[in-house]
Coordinates of C-alpha atoms in Angstrom, one line a residue:
M114 CA 0.0 -0.2 0.2
V115 CA 1.5 3.5 -1.0
A116 CA 1.3 6.2 1.4
L117 CA 0.2 9.1 -1.3
S118 CA -0.9 8.9 -4.7
A119 CA -1.8 11.4 -7.2
R120 CA -3.3 10.7 -10.6
N121 CA -3.6 12.9 -13.6
V122 CA -3.7 16.2 -11.1
Y123 CA -4.1 19.6 -12.6
K124 CA -4.4 22.7 -10.7
V125 CA -5.6 25.9 -13.0
F126 CA -5.8 29.3 -11.0
G127 CA -8.8 31.1 -12.8
R128 CA -12.6 30.7 -13.3
Q129 CA -12.4 28.3 -16.3
G130 CA -10.0 26.1 -14.5
R131 CA -11.9 23.1 -15.9
R132 CA -12.2 24.4 -19.1
A133 CA -8.6 24.9 -19.3
V134 CA -7.6 21.6 -18.1
E135 CA -9.8 20.4 -21.2
R136 CA -7.8 22.1 -23.8
L137 CA -4.4 21.0 -21.8
E138 CA -5.8 17.8 -22.1
N139 CA -6.5 18.0 -26.1
G140 CA -2.6 19.1 -26.5
A141 CA -2.9 22.8 -26.0
S142 CA 0.1 24.4 -24.3
R143 CA 0.4 26.4 -21.0
D144 CA 0.8 29.6 -22.8
E145 CA -2.4 29.0 -25.3
I146 CA -4.9 28.5 -22.3
K147 CA -3.6 31.8 -20.4
H148 CA -7.0 33.5 -21.1
L149 CA -8.5 30.9 -19.3
G150 CA -6.4 30.6 -16.3
T151 CA -2.8 29.9 -15.1
A152 CA -1.7 26.1 -15.3
A153 CA 0.3 25.6 -12.0
V154 CA 0.3 22.1 -12.3
I155 CA -0.7 19.9 -15.3
D156 CA -1.2 16.2 -15.5
A157 CA 0.9 14.9 -12.2
S158 CA 0.7 11.6 -11.3
F159 CA 3.0 9.5 -8.9
D160 CA 3.4 7.4 -5.7
V161 CA 5.4 7.9 -2.5
D162 CA 6.0 4.7 -0.5
P163 CA 5.8 4.6 2.9
G164 CA 9.0 5.6 4.5
E165 CA 10.3 7.1 1.5
I166 CA 11.9 10.8 1.1
F167 CA 10.4 11.9 -2.2
V168 CA 11.8 14.9 -3.5
V169 CA 9.7 17.1 -5.8
M170 CA 12.7 19.9 -7.6
G171 CA 12.3 22.6 -10.0
L172 CA 13.3 26.3 -10.8
S173 CA 11.1 29.1 -9.8
G174 CA 7.4 28.5 -11.6
S175 CA 7.9 25.1 -12.4
G176 CA 4.8 24.5 -10.1
K177 CA 6.4 22.2 -7.2
S178 CA 4.9 24.6 -4.4
T179 CA 1.5 24.6 -5.8
L180 CA 1.9 20.8 -6.2
I181 CA 2.8 19.8 -2.4
R182 CA 0.0 22.5 -1.7
T183 CA -2.6 20.0 -3.3
L184 CA -1.5 16.8 -1.5
N185 CA -3.4 18.2 1.7
G186 CA -6.0 20.4 0.0
L187 CA -4.6 23.8 0.6
H188 CA -4.9 24.6 -3.1
P189 CA -7.8 21.8 -4.1
A190 CA -6.6 20.3 -7.1
T191 CA -9.0 21.4 -10.4
T192 CA -9.0 18.1 -11.3
G193 CA -7.6 14.4 -10.6
S194 CA -7.3 12.4 -7.2
I195 CA -4.9 12.7 -4.5
E196 CA -5.2 9.5 -2.2
I197 CA -4.1 9.7 1.5
G198 CA -4.5 6.5 3.3
G199 CA -7.0 5.3 0.7
T200 CA -8.8 8.9 1.0
D201 CA -9.4 10.8 -1.9
I202 CA -9.0 14.3 -0.5
A203 CA -10.5 16.0 -3.6
K204 CA -14.0 14.4 -2.3
A205 CA -13.5 14.6 1.6
S206 CA -15.4 16.9 3.6
G207 CA -14.6 19.8 5.3
S208 CA -14.2 18.0 8.5
E209 CA -12.9 14.6 7.0
L210 CA -9.9 17.4 5.3
R211 CA -9.5 19.0 8.9
A212 CA -9.0 15.4 10.4
I213 CA -6.4 14.4 7.6
R214 CA -4.3 17.5 8.1
R215 CA -4.2 16.9 11.8
K216 CA -3.7 13.5 12.0
K217 CA -2.5 12.3 8.6
V218 CA -0.3 15.1 7.3
S219 CA 2.0 17.9 8.4
M220 CA 3.5 20.7 6.8
V221 CA 6.9 22.5 7.0
F222 CA 7.5 25.9 5.5
Q223 CA 10.2 27.7 4.3
H224 CA 9.3 30.8 6.8
F225 CA 9.3 28.8 10.2
A226 CA 5.5 30.3 10.8
L227 CA 6.6 30.0 14.7
L228 CA 4.1 31.7 17.1
P229 CA 6.3 34.6 18.5
H230 CA 5.1 34.9 22.0
R231 CA 5.4 31.2 22.8
T232 CA 8.2 29.3 23.9
V233 CA 9.9 26.4 22.0
L234 CA 8.2 23.7 24.0
D235 CA 4.9 25.5 23.4
N236 CA 5.6 26.0 19.7
A237 CA 6.4 22.3 19.2
A238 CA 3.1 21.2 21.3
Y239 CA 1.1 23.5 19.1
G240 CA -0.2 20.9 16.6
L241 CA -1.2 18.5 19.3
E242 CA -3.1 21.3 20.7
I243 CA -5.2 21.7 17.7
Q244 CA -6.0 18.1 17.9
G245 CA -7.5 18.6 21.3
V246 CA -4.6 16.5 23.3
G247 CA -4.6 17.4 27.0
R248 CA -1.7 19.5 28.2
S249 CA 0.4 17.5 30.2
E250 CA 0.3 14.7 27.7
R251 CA 1.1 17.2 24.5
L252 CA 4.1 18.9 26.8
E253 CA 5.6 15.6 27.5
R254 CA 5.4 14.8 23.7
A255 CA 6.8 18.2 23.0
R256 CA 9.5 17.4 25.2
E257 CA 10.5 14.3 23.5
V258 CA 10.8 15.9 20.0
V259 CA 12.4 18.8 21.4
E260 CA 15.3 16.5 22.3
L261 CA 15.2 14.6 19.1
T262 CA 15.5 17.7 17.1
G263 CA 18.9 18.9 19.1
L264 CA 17.1 21.6 20.8
G265 CA 17.5 20.4 24.6
G266 CA 18.2 23.4 27.1
W267 CA 16.0 25.7 24.5
Q268 CA 12.3 24.9 25.6
D269 CA 12.0 28.0 27.6
S270 CA 13.3 30.1 24.8
V271 CA 10.9 32.2 22.5
P272 CA 11.6 32.2 18.9
A273 CA 13.4 35.5 19.0
Q274 CA 16.3 34.4 20.9
L275 CA 17.0 31.3 18.2
S276 CA 18.9 31.5 15.3
G277 CA 17.4 30.6 11.8
G278 CA 18.8 26.8 12.4
M279 CA 17.3 26.6 15.5
Q280 CA 13.9 28.1 14.7
Q281 CA 13.9 25.5 11.5
R282 CA 14.2 22.9 14.2
V283 CA 11.4 24.2 16.1
G284 CA 9.2 23.8 13.0
L285 CA 10.4 20.8 12.6
A286 CA 9.9 19.8 16.2
R287 CA 6.2 21.0 15.9
A288 CA 5.7 18.5 12.7
L289 CA 7.1 15.4 14.3
A290 CA 5.2 16.0 17.6
S291 CA 2.1 15.9 15.6
D292 CA 2.9 12.2 14.8
T293 CA 1.5 12.1 11.4
E294 CA 2.6 9.6 9.0
I295 CA 3.4 12.1 6.3
L296 CA 5.4 15.5 6.4
L297 CA 5.4 17.7 3.6
M298 CA 8.3 20.1 3.6
D299 CA 8.3 23.1 1.1
E300 CA 11.6 24.7 0.7
A301 CA 12.1 24.0 4.4
F302 CA 15.9 24.8 4.3
S303 CA 16.4 27.3 1.6
A304 CA 16.4 30.1 3.9
L305 CA 19.0 28.7 6.0
D306 CA 22.8 29.4 5.3
P307 CA 25.0 26.9 3.7
L308 CA 26.6 25.0 7.0
I309 CA 23.1 25.1 9.0
R310 CA 21.5 23.8 5.8
R311 CA 23.7 21.0 5.4
E312 CA 23.3 20.0 9.3
M313 CA 19.3 20.2 8.7
Q314 CA 19.9 17.9 6.0
D315 CA 22.2 15.5 8.1
Q316 CA 19.1 15.4 11.0
L317 CA 16.6 15.2 8.5
V318 CA 18.0 11.9 7.2
E319 CA 19.0 10.6 10.5
L320 CA 15.2 11.3 12.0
Q321 CA 13.4 9.8 8.7
T322 CA 15.9 6.6 9.4
R323 CA 14.5 6.5 13.4
L324 CA 11.2 7.4 12.6
G325 CA 10.5 6.0 9.3
K326 CA 8.2 9.0 8.0
T327 CA 7.1 9.7 4.7
I328 CA 8.7 12.8 3.5
V329 CA 7.6 15.2 0.3
F330 CA 10.3 17.6 0.2
I331 CA 10.2 20.8 -2.3
T332 CA 13.6 21.9 -3.0
H333 CA 15.2 24.1 -6.1
D334 CA 18.6 22.6 -5.3
L335 CA 19.7 19.6 -7.2
N336 CA 22.8 19.0 -4.6
E337 CA 19.8 18.8 -1.7
A338 CA 17.6 16.6 -3.9
V339 CA 20.2 14.0 -4.7
R340 CA 21.4 14.1 -0.9
L341 CA 17.9 13.7 0.7
G342 CA 15.9 11.9 -1.8
D343 CA 15.3 8.1 -2.3
R344 CA 13.6 9.2 -5.5
I345 CA 13.2 12.9 -7.4
A346 CA 10.6 14.4 -9.5
V347 CA 11.9 16.9 -11.7
M348 CA 9.4 19.7 -12.8
R349 CA 9.2 22.0 -15.7
D350 CA 6.3 24.2 -16.6
G351 CA 4.0 22.7 -14.4
R352 CA 4.7 18.8 -15.5
I353 CA 6.5 16.2 -14.1
V354 CA 9.2 15.3 -16.9
Q355 CA 11.0 12.7 -15.0
I356 CA 10.9 10.6 -11.6
D357 CA 13.7 8.7 -10.9
T358 CA 16.5 8.4 -8.2
G359 CA 19.4 10.9 -8.0
E360 CA 21.7 8.5 -9.5
K361 CA 19.4 7.4 -12.3
I362 CA 18.9 11.1 -13.1
L363 CA 22.2 11.8 -13.3
S364 CA 23.2 8.5 -15.4
D365 CA 20.1 8.9 -18.0
P366 CA 18.4 12.4 -18.0
A367 CA 14.9 12.1 -19.7
D368 CA 15.7 14.9 -21.7
E369 CA 17.9 18.4 -22.7
Y370 CA 16.4 19.9 -20.0
V371 CA 17.0 17.4 -17.3
A372 CA 20.4 17.2 -18.7
R373 CA 21.3 20.9 -18.4
F374 CA 19.6 21.2 -14.6
I375 CA 22.3 18.5 -13.6
A376 CA 25.1 19.8 -15.2
D377 CA 26.3 21.3 -12.4
V378 CA 25.6 18.7 -9.7
D379 CA 28.6 17.0 -7.9
R380 CA 28.3 13.4 -9.8
S381 CA 31.2 12.0 -7.4
R382 CA 28.8 12.4 -4.3
V383 CA 25.9 10.4 -6.0
I384 CA 27.1 7.7 -8.1
T385 CA 27.6 4.6 -6.2
A386 CA 30.4 2.0 -6.4
G387 CA 27.6 -0.5 -7.2
S388 CA 26.0 1.6 -10.3
V389 CA 29.8 1.5 -12.3
M390 CA 31.2 -1.9 -11.3
T391 CA 31.8 -4.2 -13.9
R392 CA 32.3 -8.3 -13.6
P393 CA 35.5 -9.2 -12.4
A394 CA 37.5 -11.1 -15.3
T395 CA 38.5 -14.1 -13.0
T396 CA 38.5 -15.4 -9.2
V397 CA 40.6 -17.6 -7.3
W398 CA 39.3 -19.9 -4.6
E399 CA 41.3 -19.7 -1.5
N400 CA 41.7 -23.4 -1.6
Y401 CA 43.6 -24.0 -4.9
G402 CA 46.9 -25.2 -5.2
P403 CA 49.5 -22.5 -7.1
G404 CA 49.3 -24.5 -10.2
E405 CA 45.6 -24.4 -10.5
A406 CA 45.3 -20.6 -9.7
L407 CA 48.1 -20.1 -12.4
R408 CA 45.9 -21.8 -14.6
T409 CA 42.8 -19.7 -13.7
L410 CA 45.1 -16.2 -14.1
R411 CA 46.4 -17.7 -17.6
D412 CA 43.1 -18.6 -18.9
S413 CA 41.5 -15.1 -18.1
Q414 CA 44.9 -13.4 -19.5
V415 CA 45.4 -11.4 -16.1
S416 CA 48.6 -11.4 -13.9
A417 CA 46.9 -11.1 -10.7
A418 CA 43.2 -12.0 -8.8
Y419 CA 41.2 -11.4 -6.0
V420 CA 40.4 -14.5 -3.9
I421 CA 37.4 -15.6 -2.2
D422 CA 35.9 -18.6 0.0
R423 CA 33.2 -20.8 -0.8
R424 CA 30.7 -18.2 0.4
Q425 CA 32.0 -15.6 -2.0
R426 CA 33.6 -13.7 0.8
L427 CA 36.2 -11.5 -0.5
V428 CA 39.6 -13.0 1.4
G429 CA 42.4 -10.9 -0.3
S430 CA 44.7 -11.0 -3.9
V431 CA 47.4 -13.1 -5.7
Y432 CA 49.9 -12.3 -8.0
D433 CA 51.1 -14.6 -10.6
E434 CA 55.1 -13.9 -9.7
E435 CA 54.5 -15.1 -6.3
L436 CA 52.3 -18.2 -7.6
L437 CA 54.9 -19.2 -9.9
E438 CA 57.6 -18.7 -6.9
A439 CA 55.3 -21.1 -4.5
Q440 CA 54.9 -23.7 -7.7
R441 CA 58.7 -23.8 -7.4
R442 CA 58.7 -24.6 -4.0
R443 CA 56.1 -27.2 -4.5
E444 CA 53.5 -25.6 -2.4
D445 CA 50.0 -27.3 -2.0
R446 CA 48.0 -24.1 -1.2
I447 CA 48.1 -20.4 -1.8
G448 CA 47.5 -19.1 1.5
P449 CA 50.4 -18.3 2.3
Y450 CA 50.8 -16.0 -0.5
I451 CA 47.0 -14.3 0.0
H452 CA 47.7 -10.6 0.6
P453 CA 44.6 -9.3 2.9
D454 CA 42.8 -6.6 1.1
T455 CA 42.1 -3.3 2.5
S456 CA 40.8 -1.5 -0.5
A457 CA 37.4 -3.0 -0.9
V458 CA 34.3 -0.6 -0.7
N459 CA 30.7 -1.2 0.0
V460 CA 27.9 -1.3 -3.1
D461 CA 26.5 1.9 -1.4
T462 CA 30.0 3.9 -1.5
P463 CA 30.0 7.0 -3.4
I464 CA 32.6 7.1 -6.1
S465 CA 34.0 10.4 -4.6
E466 CA 35.3 7.7 -1.8
V467 CA 36.5 4.9 -4.5
F468 CA 39.2 7.4 -6.0
A469 CA 41.5 7.1 -3.0
P470 CA 41.7 3.5 -2.9
A471 CA 41.6 3.0 -6.6
A472 CA 45.0 5.1 -6.7
E473 CA 46.8 2.9 -4.3
A474 CA 45.5 -0.8 -5.3
R475 CA 47.2 -2.9 -8.0
L476 CA 44.1 -4.4 -8.8
A477 CA 40.7 -2.9 -9.8
V478 CA 38.6 -1.7 -6.4
P479 CA 36.6 -4.8 -4.9
V480 CA 33.0 -3.8 -4.3
T481 CA 31.3 -5.9 -1.7
D482 CA 27.9 -5.9 -0.1
D483 CA 27.3 -5.8 3.9
E484 CA 28.2 -9.6 4.2
D485 CA 31.7 -9.0 2.4
R486 CA 30.9 -11.0 -0.6
L487 CA 32.7 -9.7 -4.0
L488 CA 29.6 -8.4 -6.3
G489 CA 32.5 -6.7 -8.9
V490 CA 35.0 -4.2 -9.4
V491 CA 35.7 -1.0 -10.5
P492 CA 38.7 -0.1 -12.9
R493 CA 39.8 3.4 -13.0
V494 CA 38.4 3.8 -16.6
A495 CA 35.0 3.5 -15.1
L496 CA 35.6 6.0 -12.2
L497 CA 36.6 8.5 -15.0
E498 CA 33.8 7.5 -17.4
A499 CA 31.0 8.1 -14.5
M500 CA 32.6 11.8 -14.1
V501 CA 31.9 12.4 -17.6
P502 CA 28.5 14.2 -18.5
S503 CA 25.9 12.6 -21.0
E504 CA 25.9 13.3 -24.6
L505 CA 22.8 15.4 -23.7
E506 CA 24.8 17.8 -21.6
D507 CA 27.9 18.2 -23.7
A508 CA 25.0 20.0 -26.3
G509 CA 25.7 23.0 -23.7
G510 CA 23.9 25.8 -22.7
S511 CA 22.2 26.4 -19.1
V512 CA 19.0 25.7 -17.4
E513 CA 18.6 29.2 -17.2
D514 CA 18.3 28.9 -21.4
L515 CA 15.1 26.4 -21.0
S516 CA 12.9 28.4 -18.8
P517 CA 9.9 29.8 -19.9
P518 CA 10.0 33.6 -21.0
D519 CA 7.1 34.8 -18.5
E520 CA 7.6 32.7 -15.3
A521 CA 4.2 33.1 -12.9
G522 CA 6.3 32.6 -9.6
D523 CA 6.5 29.2 -7.8
D524 CA 3.0 28.6 -7.4
A525 CA 2.6 28.6 -11.3
G526 CA 3.7 24.9 -11.3
G527 CA 3.7 14.3 -14.9
A528 CA 4.3 11.3 -16.1
H529 CA 4.7 8.6 -13.3
A530 CA 8.0 6.6 -13.6
A531 CA 8.7 3.7 -11.8
T532 CA 12.0 3.4 -10.1
G533 CA 14.4 1.1 -11.3
G534 CA 17.0 -0.8 -9.2
A535 CA 20.1 0.9 -8.1
H536 CA 22.1 -1.9 -8.3
A537 CA 21.1 -4.1 -11.2
A538 CA 24.7 -5.4 -11.9
T539 CA 24.8 -6.9 -8.6
T540 CA 22.8 -9.8 -8.8
D541 CA 24.6 -11.2 -12.0
A542 CA 27.8 -10.8 -10.5
A543 CA 26.8 -12.0 -6.8
T544 CA 25.1 -15.4 -8.6
T545 CA 28.0 -16.1 -10.8
T546 CA 29.8 -19.0 -8.7
T547 CA 33.7 -17.9 -10.4
T548 CA 33.8 -14.4 -10.8
E549 CA 37.5 -12.9 -11.4
T550 CA 39.1 -10.0 -11.1
E551 CA 40.7 -8.0 -13.9
T552 CA 43.7 -5.8 -13.8
R553 CA 43.8 -2.4 -14.6

């Protein structure tokens, strides 16, 4: 069951919204229906899974802020359906909608929206007060989230005594205290300076890991999007043009607009070892004798290989010249000639952390899973190729060149795309009994 589902959602500001939608459905452009209304969101469809951080990203005027406000009914959709917990909010009565906002969905705004005359603790408890929770219970729950969000010791302070980052923590604490299943966060960190913003991003990921909240996060910052999002929806002119993981968007942008949008992102911190690894040329079993190991290297035309045990766990590496010496000495096992490995990286390691071991290792960097099983290797050339922009990006230009000539602000805001597996290559490598490592 999905936490939130949007289907064919349109939001047109103006008195002739439905007529505008009909024109859009028949192929009219956003500009062609201006006389009928402002099309902020056009045909948006997506699902958000429980516990997922789903990021909606786009330039000012793309429709992202309007979209998030349709998700809790602040801007009722012109047409389409939005289901939360199986309830279509477009068809919900006023009382049902208020109950959804109190118990199912909380919202964190860019401009903290704190009550200036109330303390941190009372601000954090405010949502519970609206729900009708008794004072002692709501204050106890508020104390818990105040500690959880790093505000311990500040509970009796008022907002004017806090920094911008701390005020945003209060807004987050208030949303968490309400204990709703879904958090909607509209440019929640964009007003903060870069250092505090980074700290808040770290805190959000940590809280989501601990609490398992479902989060829809709006941002115009691609680096923030790829840092936070399990999946990212890219919007342009009211439409969702791509939904995918940050890694997939970087490696396979849907169109020229997306390619230019991502041109400045730090790829090395998004693309993982698992996405660029290749099948090893060969591996050697740890119980091989020198002669058998040498034949394996010769057949694969390599001078070194990684050694694995019967459970495919990485043991180390061996080299042909040392195996020849072992053979001359009539050794019956390669054990004394196995070099322990210190260069292995996890399948989820960003490639920014693979360059150092790649520079020092004699072999391609081994990639392992959480149980130390060898899944593949990352040759140096794969690292370099991963840093090269796609052909679409090579076409030149900037994302600003692709913006519409007359933006209507962020409220003048798709096609649903299922996310692909981030590590499709791992299955093939992990299920191969004898896969070996090629030299660089």
